[in-house]
mmCIF file of C-alpha atoms and ligand atoms in Angstrom:
data_model
loop_
_atom_site.group_PDB
_atom_site.id
_atom_site.type_symbol
_atom_site.label_atom_id
_atom_site.label_comp_id
_atom_site.label_asym_id
_atom_site.label_seq_id
_atom_site.Cartn_x
_atom_site.Cartn_y
_atom_site.Cartn_z
ATOM 1 C CA UNK A 1 -11.194 19.262 -59.516
ATOM 2 C CA UNK A 2 -10.403 16.015 -57.738
ATOM 3 C CA UNK A 3 -7.724 16.549 -55.128
ATOM 4 C CA UNK A 4 -5.190 13.862 -54.362
ATOM 5 C CA UNK A 5 -4.494 12.244 -51.057
ATOM 6 C CA UNK A 6 -1.250 12.287 -49.119
ATOM 7 C CA UNK A 7 -0.252 9.195 -47.124
ATOM 8 C CA UNK A 8 2.969 8.933 -45.132
ATOM 9 C CA UNK A 9 4.560 5.768 -43.750
ATOM 10 C CA UNK A 10 6.523 5.892 -40.529
ATOM 11 C CA UNK A 11 8.269 3.528 -38.174
ATOM 12 C CA UNK A 12 11.641 2.464 -36.897
ATOM 13 C CA UNK A 13 14.362 0.585 -38.706
ATOM 14 C CA UNK A 14 13.293 -2.714 -40.303
ATOM 15 C CA UNK A 15 9.554 -2.107 -39.942
ATOM 16 C CA UNK A 16 8.967 -3.108 -43.577
ATOM 17 C CA UNK A 17 7.868 0.280 -44.904
ATOM 18 C CA UNK A 18 9.285 -0.075 -48.396
ATOM 19 C CA UNK A 19 7.794 -3.551 -48.947
ATOM 20 C CA UNK A 20 4.393 -2.372 -47.783
ATOM 21 C CA UNK A 21 4.533 0.827 -49.818
ATOM 22 C CA UNK A 22 5.218 -1.044 -53.032
ATOM 23 C CA UNK A 23 2.446 -3.549 -52.306
ATOM 24 C CA UNK A 24 -0.018 -0.753 -51.629
ATOM 25 C CA UNK A 25 1.086 1.138 -54.751
ATOM 26 C CA UNK A 26 0.449 -1.968 -56.899
ATOM 27 C CA UNK A 27 -2.947 -2.481 -55.359
ATOM 28 C CA UNK A 28 -4.019 1.136 -55.853
ATOM 29 C CA UNK A 29 -2.737 1.237 -59.437
ATOM 30 C CA UNK A 30 -4.643 -1.961 -60.230
ATOM 31 C CA UNK A 31 -7.821 -0.239 -59.127
ATOM 32 C CA UNK A 32 -7.102 2.685 -61.463
ATOM 33 C CA UNK A 33 -5.531 5.300 -59.197
ATOM 34 C CA UNK A 34 -2.574 7.430 -60.178
ATOM 35 C CA UNK A 35 0.070 6.781 -57.521
ATOM 36 C CA UNK A 36 3.322 8.541 -56.757
ATOM 37 C CA UNK A 37 5.799 6.737 -54.496
ATOM 38 C CA UNK A 38 8.426 8.901 -52.885
ATOM 39 C CA UNK A 39 10.694 8.963 -49.833
ATOM 40 C CA UNK A 40 12.546 11.113 -47.331
ATOM 41 C CA UNK A 41 15.145 12.330 -46.868
ATOM 42 C CA UNK A 42 15.069 12.848 -50.626
ATOM 43 C CA UNK A 43 12.338 12.549 -53.227
ATOM 44 C CA UNK A 44 13.364 15.603 -55.278
ATOM 45 C CA UNK A 45 16.743 16.328 -56.892
ATOM 46 C CA UNK A 46 17.580 18.979 -54.288
ATOM 47 C CA UNK A 47 16.553 16.796 -51.366
ATOM 48 C CA UNK A 48 18.410 13.751 -52.731
ATOM 49 C CA UNK A 49 21.578 15.869 -52.746
ATOM 50 C CA UNK A 50 21.042 16.619 -49.047
ATOM 51 C CA UNK A 51 20.175 12.949 -48.286
ATOM 52 C CA UNK A 52 23.717 11.770 -48.760
ATOM 53 C CA UNK A 53 25.098 14.473 -46.470
ATOM 54 C CA UNK A 54 22.685 13.377 -43.715
ATOM 55 C CA UNK A 55 22.859 9.579 -43.988
ATOM 56 C CA UNK A 56 26.629 9.367 -44.419
ATOM 57 C CA UNK A 57 26.997 11.191 -41.103
ATOM 58 C CA UNK A 58 28.849 14.087 -42.788
ATOM 59 C CA UNK A 59 26.632 16.648 -41.005
ATOM 60 C CA UNK A 60 26.772 14.919 -37.591
ATOM 61 C CA UNK A 61 29.917 16.740 -36.327
ATOM 62 C CA UNK A 62 28.147 20.089 -36.856
ATOM 63 C CA UNK A 63 25.506 19.238 -34.279
ATOM 64 C CA UNK A 64 21.823 18.347 -34.064
ATOM 65 C CA UNK A 65 20.541 21.797 -35.104
ATOM 66 C CA UNK A 66 22.472 21.579 -38.365
ATOM 67 C CA UNK A 67 21.041 18.138 -39.092
ATOM 68 C CA UNK A 68 17.491 19.204 -38.213
ATOM 69 C CA UNK A 69 17.726 22.250 -40.496
ATOM 70 C CA UNK A 70 19.034 20.088 -43.335
ATOM 71 C CA UNK A 71 16.145 17.613 -42.946
ATOM 72 C CA UNK A 72 13.764 20.587 -43.036
ATOM 73 C CA UNK A 73 15.462 22.081 -46.110
ATOM 74 C CA UNK A 74 15.201 18.745 -47.911
ATOM 75 C CA UNK A 75 11.545 18.405 -46.883
ATOM 76 C CA UNK A 76 10.637 21.876 -48.091
ATOM 77 C CA UNK A 77 12.140 21.200 -51.516
ATOM 78 C CA UNK A 78 10.417 17.801 -51.712
ATOM 79 C CA UNK A 79 7.028 19.276 -50.756
ATOM 80 C CA UNK A 80 7.161 22.165 -53.210
ATOM 81 C CA UNK A 81 8.781 20.348 -56.149
ATOM 82 C CA UNK A 82 7.076 16.966 -55.923
ATOM 83 C CA UNK A 83 4.335 16.411 -53.334
ATOM 84 C CA UNK A 84 2.206 19.540 -53.718
ATOM 85 C CA UNK A 85 2.122 19.336 -57.553
ATOM 86 C CA UNK A 86 1.197 15.618 -57.401
ATOM 87 C CA UNK A 87 -1.638 16.266 -54.940
ATOM 88 C CA UNK A 88 -2.867 19.089 -57.174
ATOM 89 C CA UNK A 89 -2.941 16.650 -60.127
ATOM 90 C CA UNK A 90 -5.148 14.284 -58.112
ATOM 91 C CA UNK A 91 -2.504 11.612 -57.366
ATOM 92 C CA UNK A 92 -2.268 9.410 -54.336
ATOM 93 C CA UNK A 93 1.145 10.200 -52.837
ATOM 94 C CA UNK A 94 2.814 7.455 -50.760
ATOM 95 C CA UNK A 95 5.763 8.860 -48.869
ATOM 96 C CA UNK A 96 8.326 6.711 -47.027
ATOM 97 C CA UNK A 97 8.899 8.858 -43.907
ATOM 98 C CA UNK A 98 7.816 12.491 -43.516
ATOM 99 C CA UNK A 99 7.544 15.052 -40.728
ATOM 100 C CA UNK A 100 7.031 12.511 -37.935
ATOM 101 C CA UNK A 101 10.525 11.157 -38.621
ATOM 102 C CA UNK A 102 11.922 14.581 -37.746
ATOM 103 C CA UNK A 103 9.706 14.803 -34.666
ATOM 104 C CA UNK A 104 10.920 11.400 -33.509
ATOM 105 C CA UNK A 105 14.579 11.304 -34.622
ATOM 106 C CA UNK A 106 15.635 14.957 -34.308
ATOM 107 C CA UNK A 107 12.971 15.920 -31.745
ATOM 108 C CA UNK A 108 14.240 13.153 -29.460
ATOM 109 C CA UNK A 109 17.450 15.130 -28.934
ATOM 110 C CA UNK A 110 17.092 17.177 -25.749
ATOM 111 C CA UNK A 111 19.453 19.823 -27.150
ATOM 112 C CA UNK A 112 16.772 20.943 -29.622
ATOM 113 C CA UNK A 113 13.899 22.909 -28.132
ATOM 114 C CA UNK A 114 10.287 22.128 -29.059
ATOM 115 C CA UNK A 115 9.923 25.724 -30.320
ATOM 116 C CA UNK A 116 12.851 25.322 -32.690
ATOM 117 C CA UNK A 117 11.473 22.009 -33.999
ATOM 118 C CA UNK A 118 7.978 23.488 -34.477
ATOM 119 C CA UNK A 119 9.338 26.446 -36.440
ATOM 120 C CA UNK A 120 11.299 24.127 -38.740
ATOM 121 C CA UNK A 121 8.270 21.914 -39.239
ATOM 122 C CA UNK A 122 6.078 24.852 -40.211
ATOM 123 C CA UNK A 123 8.565 26.083 -42.797
ATOM 124 C CA UNK A 124 9.291 22.594 -44.151
ATOM 125 C CA UNK A 125 5.728 21.424 -44.768
ATOM 126 C CA UNK A 126 4.016 24.771 -45.395
ATOM 127 C CA UNK A 127 0.574 23.302 -44.660
ATOM 128 C CA UNK A 128 1.142 20.001 -46.482
ATOM 129 C CA UNK A 129 0.120 17.688 -43.654
ATOM 130 C CA UNK A 130 -0.461 14.020 -44.537
ATOM 131 C CA UNK A 131 -4.134 13.022 -44.717
ATOM 132 C CA UNK A 132 -3.174 9.643 -43.284
ATOM 133 C CA UNK A 133 -0.038 8.446 -41.509
ATOM 134 C CA UNK A 134 0.531 4.714 -41.157
ATOM 135 C CA UNK A 135 2.853 3.961 -38.266
ATOM 136 C CA UNK A 136 4.398 0.508 -38.690
ATOM 137 C CA UNK A 137 5.030 -0.507 -35.122
ATOM 138 C CA UNK A 138 7.599 -3.101 -34.171
ATOM 139 C CA UNK A 139 9.735 -3.960 -31.148
ATOM 140 C CA UNK A 140 13.099 -2.247 -31.468
ATOM 141 C CA UNK A 141 15.048 -5.544 -31.189
ATOM 142 C CA UNK A 142 13.034 -7.148 -33.965
ATOM 143 C CA UNK A 143 13.392 -4.099 -36.230
ATOM 144 C CA UNK A 144 17.133 -3.872 -35.751
ATOM 145 C CA UNK A 145 17.540 -7.596 -36.445
ATOM 146 C CA UNK A 146 15.568 -7.252 -39.678
ATOM 147 C CA UNK A 147 17.554 -4.151 -40.711
ATOM 148 C CA UNK A 148 20.843 -5.975 -40.036
ATOM 149 C CA UNK A 149 19.724 -8.989 -42.100
ATOM 150 C CA UNK A 150 18.733 -6.702 -44.987
ATOM 151 C CA UNK A 151 22.018 -4.770 -44.805
ATOM 152 C CA UNK A 152 24.277 -7.847 -44.970
ATOM 153 C CA UNK A 153 27.919 -6.746 -44.950
ATOM 154 C CA UNK A 154 27.198 -3.025 -45.471
ATOM 155 C CA UNK A 155 27.934 -0.728 -42.529
ATOM 156 C CA UNK A 156 24.922 0.632 -40.606
ATOM 157 C CA UNK A 157 23.961 4.223 -41.495
ATOM 158 C CA UNK A 158 24.135 7.260 -39.196
ATOM 159 C CA UNK A 159 20.817 6.365 -37.514
ATOM 160 C CA UNK A 160 20.836 2.551 -37.546
ATOM 161 C CA UNK A 161 24.069 2.483 -35.535
ATOM 162 C CA UNK A 162 22.516 4.070 -32.440
ATOM 163 C CA UNK A 163 21.854 2.158 -29.209
ATOM 164 C CA UNK A 164 18.897 -0.090 -28.490
ATOM 165 C CA UNK A 165 17.638 2.384 -25.860
ATOM 166 C CA UNK A 166 17.442 5.120 -28.472
ATOM 167 C CA UNK A 167 15.509 2.850 -30.856
ATOM 168 C CA UNK A 168 13.095 1.974 -28.033
ATOM 169 C CA UNK A 169 12.577 5.654 -27.241
ATOM 170 C CA UNK A 170 11.790 6.304 -30.903
ATOM 171 C CA UNK A 171 9.153 3.596 -30.889
ATOM 172 C CA UNK A 172 7.542 5.207 -27.831
ATOM 173 C CA UNK A 173 7.708 8.620 -29.514
ATOM 174 C CA UNK A 174 5.849 7.306 -32.575
ATOM 175 C CA UNK A 175 3.162 5.776 -30.368
ATOM 176 C CA UNK A 176 2.815 9.089 -28.508
ATOM 177 C CA UNK A 177 2.254 10.911 -31.813
ATOM 178 C CA UNK A 178 -0.424 8.363 -32.737
ATOM 179 C CA UNK A 179 -2.178 8.955 -29.410
ATOM 180 C CA UNK A 180 -1.979 12.735 -29.836
ATOM 181 C CA UNK A 181 -3.275 12.748 -33.434
ATOM 182 C CA UNK A 182 -5.674 9.812 -33.753
ATOM 183 C CA UNK A 183 -7.556 11.409 -36.660
ATOM 184 C CA UNK A 184 -4.396 11.330 -38.805
ATOM 185 C CA UNK A 185 -2.454 8.326 -37.508
ATOM 186 C CA UNK A 186 -3.144 4.601 -37.683
ATOM 187 C CA UNK A 187 -0.805 2.212 -35.859
ATOM 188 C CA UNK A 188 -0.243 -1.101 -37.646
ATOM 189 C CA UNK A 189 1.360 -4.069 -35.887
ATOM 190 C CA UNK A 190 4.315 -4.707 -38.201
ATOM 191 C CA UNK A 191 5.590 -7.731 -36.266
ATOM 192 C CA UNK A 192 3.281 -10.063 -38.196
ATOM 193 C CA UNK A 193 3.536 -11.666 -41.630
ATOM 194 C CA UNK A 194 3.557 -9.190 -44.556
ATOM 195 C CA UNK A 195 0.094 -10.271 -45.822
ATOM 196 C CA UNK A 196 -1.602 -9.421 -42.525
ATOM 197 C CA UNK A 197 0.202 -6.084 -42.361
ATOM 198 C CA UNK A 198 -0.794 -5.319 -45.967
ATOM 199 C CA UNK A 199 -4.444 -6.159 -45.222
ATOM 200 C CA UNK A 200 -4.567 -3.696 -42.308
ATOM 201 C CA UNK A 201 -2.913 -1.015 -44.401
ATOM 202 C CA UNK A 202 -5.352 -1.583 -47.272
ATOM 203 C CA UNK A 203 -8.307 -1.240 -44.881
ATOM 204 C CA UNK A 204 -6.979 2.037 -43.438
ATOM 205 C CA UNK A 205 -6.358 3.440 -46.914
ATOM 206 C CA UNK A 206 -9.815 2.418 -48.175
ATOM 207 C CA UNK A 207 -11.327 4.252 -45.217
ATOM 208 C CA UNK A 208 -9.250 7.347 -45.971
ATOM 209 C CA UNK A 209 -10.238 7.241 -49.653
ATOM 210 C CA UNK A 210 -13.898 6.908 -48.706
ATOM 211 C CA UNK A 211 -13.570 10.023 -46.573
ATOM 212 C CA UNK A 212 -11.744 11.882 -49.347
ATOM 213 C CA UNK A 213 -12.866 15.451 -49.820
ATOM 214 C CA UNK A 214 -13.587 15.783 -46.127
ATOM 215 C CA UNK A 215 -10.050 16.916 -45.417
ATOM 216 C CA UNK A 216 -9.439 20.628 -45.676
ATOM 217 C CA UNK A 217 -5.902 21.871 -46.037
ATOM 218 C CA UNK A 218 -5.068 24.823 -43.845
ATOM 219 C CA UNK A 219 -2.382 27.467 -44.333
ATOM 220 C CA UNK A 220 -1.485 26.449 -47.861
ATOM 221 C CA UNK A 221 0.550 29.010 -49.758
ATOM 222 C CA UNK A 222 -1.580 30.456 -52.554
HETATM 223 P P1 LIG B 1 16.632 5.160 -44.984
HETATM 224 O O1 LIG B 1 17.844 4.482 -45.520
HETATM 225 O O2 LIG B 1 15.709 5.813 -45.928
HETATM 226 O O3 LIG B 1 15.990 4.159 -44.006
HETATM 227 P P2 LIG B 1 14.667 3.525 -43.520
HETATM 228 O O4 LIG B 1 14.579 2.240 -44.283
HETATM 229 O O5 LIG B 1 14.957 3.325 -42.077
HETATM 230 O O6 LIG B 1 13.532 4.474 -43.761
HETATM 231 O O7 LIG B 1 17.191 6.177 -43.898
HETATM 232 C C1 LIG B 1 16.527 7.237 -43.434
HETATM 233 C C2 LIG B 1 17.108 7.533 -42.069
HETATM 234 O O8 LIG B 1 16.998 8.930 -41.813
HETATM 235 C C3 LIG B 1 16.355 6.816 -40.969
HETATM 236 O O9 LIG B 1 17.269 6.227 -40.072
HETATM 237 C C4 LIG B 1 15.612 7.918 -40.256
HETATM 238 C C5 LIG B 1 16.370 9.163 -40.574
HETATM 239 N N1 LIG B 1 15.522 10.359 -40.672
HETATM 240 C C6 LIG B 1 15.609 11.344 -39.695
HETATM 241 O O10 LIG B 1 16.387 11.217 -38.754
HETATM 242 N N2 LIG B 1 14.811 12.454 -39.792
HETATM 243 C C7 LIG B 1 13.960 12.663 -40.830
HETATM 244 O O11 LIG B 1 13.247 13.693 -40.897
HETATM 245 C C8 LIG B 1 13.880 11.640 -41.851
HETATM 246 C C9 LIG B 1 12.957 11.796 -43.018
HETATM 247 C C10 LIG B 1 14.685 10.507 -41.727
#
């Protein structure tokens, strides 16, 4: 049976992930693919319930371990309820943020040990690694300015409100992941006009689709 393909989108605030995901979804559907668009934190009823707790900042007073565990709990539910069944049906899954967001946002907190983060990651994804991760790369200043323009009068969320230095460190952390896992990650310069960004994304996805079937999933639960 034809197996689906799992593509995650990553990047800092204001990188244009949602615009690019919907453009890619349209393009893939036009060429006859079944596409599922989803997002994190959230994407399943259980994970959407946890999303509000995380993004409102309600979990923040309980410390970074609490938040990291909640992201992992939401991810596990999303993987088992939504992503794994869609991949099994042969869909192309486009996910707005996935495990790299936890590596970058929670993993950037020195109070959480790499061992703790690795254990959470293993439980959360249970072998469901993206086949392709598109990292939309943008200078932190530019991303924050775009996010502020999009937000208008709404207050920034728990993560947007952090300092410029933290946003810069996150950008560096994404680029380090891309260097460490070049077979999975493609960095796209998101500082350009949306058409150029979309063209690069389309090329990376075509290449991944051409190589479909080559990817072998390890450690999947039977
Ligand atoms: P969202 O409103 O979906 O924003 P964005 O447009 O930036 O994707 O907010 C998700 C926020 O949650 C974002 O600031 C990153 C953060 N986040 C984590 O800290 N860890 C995670 O594992 C995930 C999935 C998201």
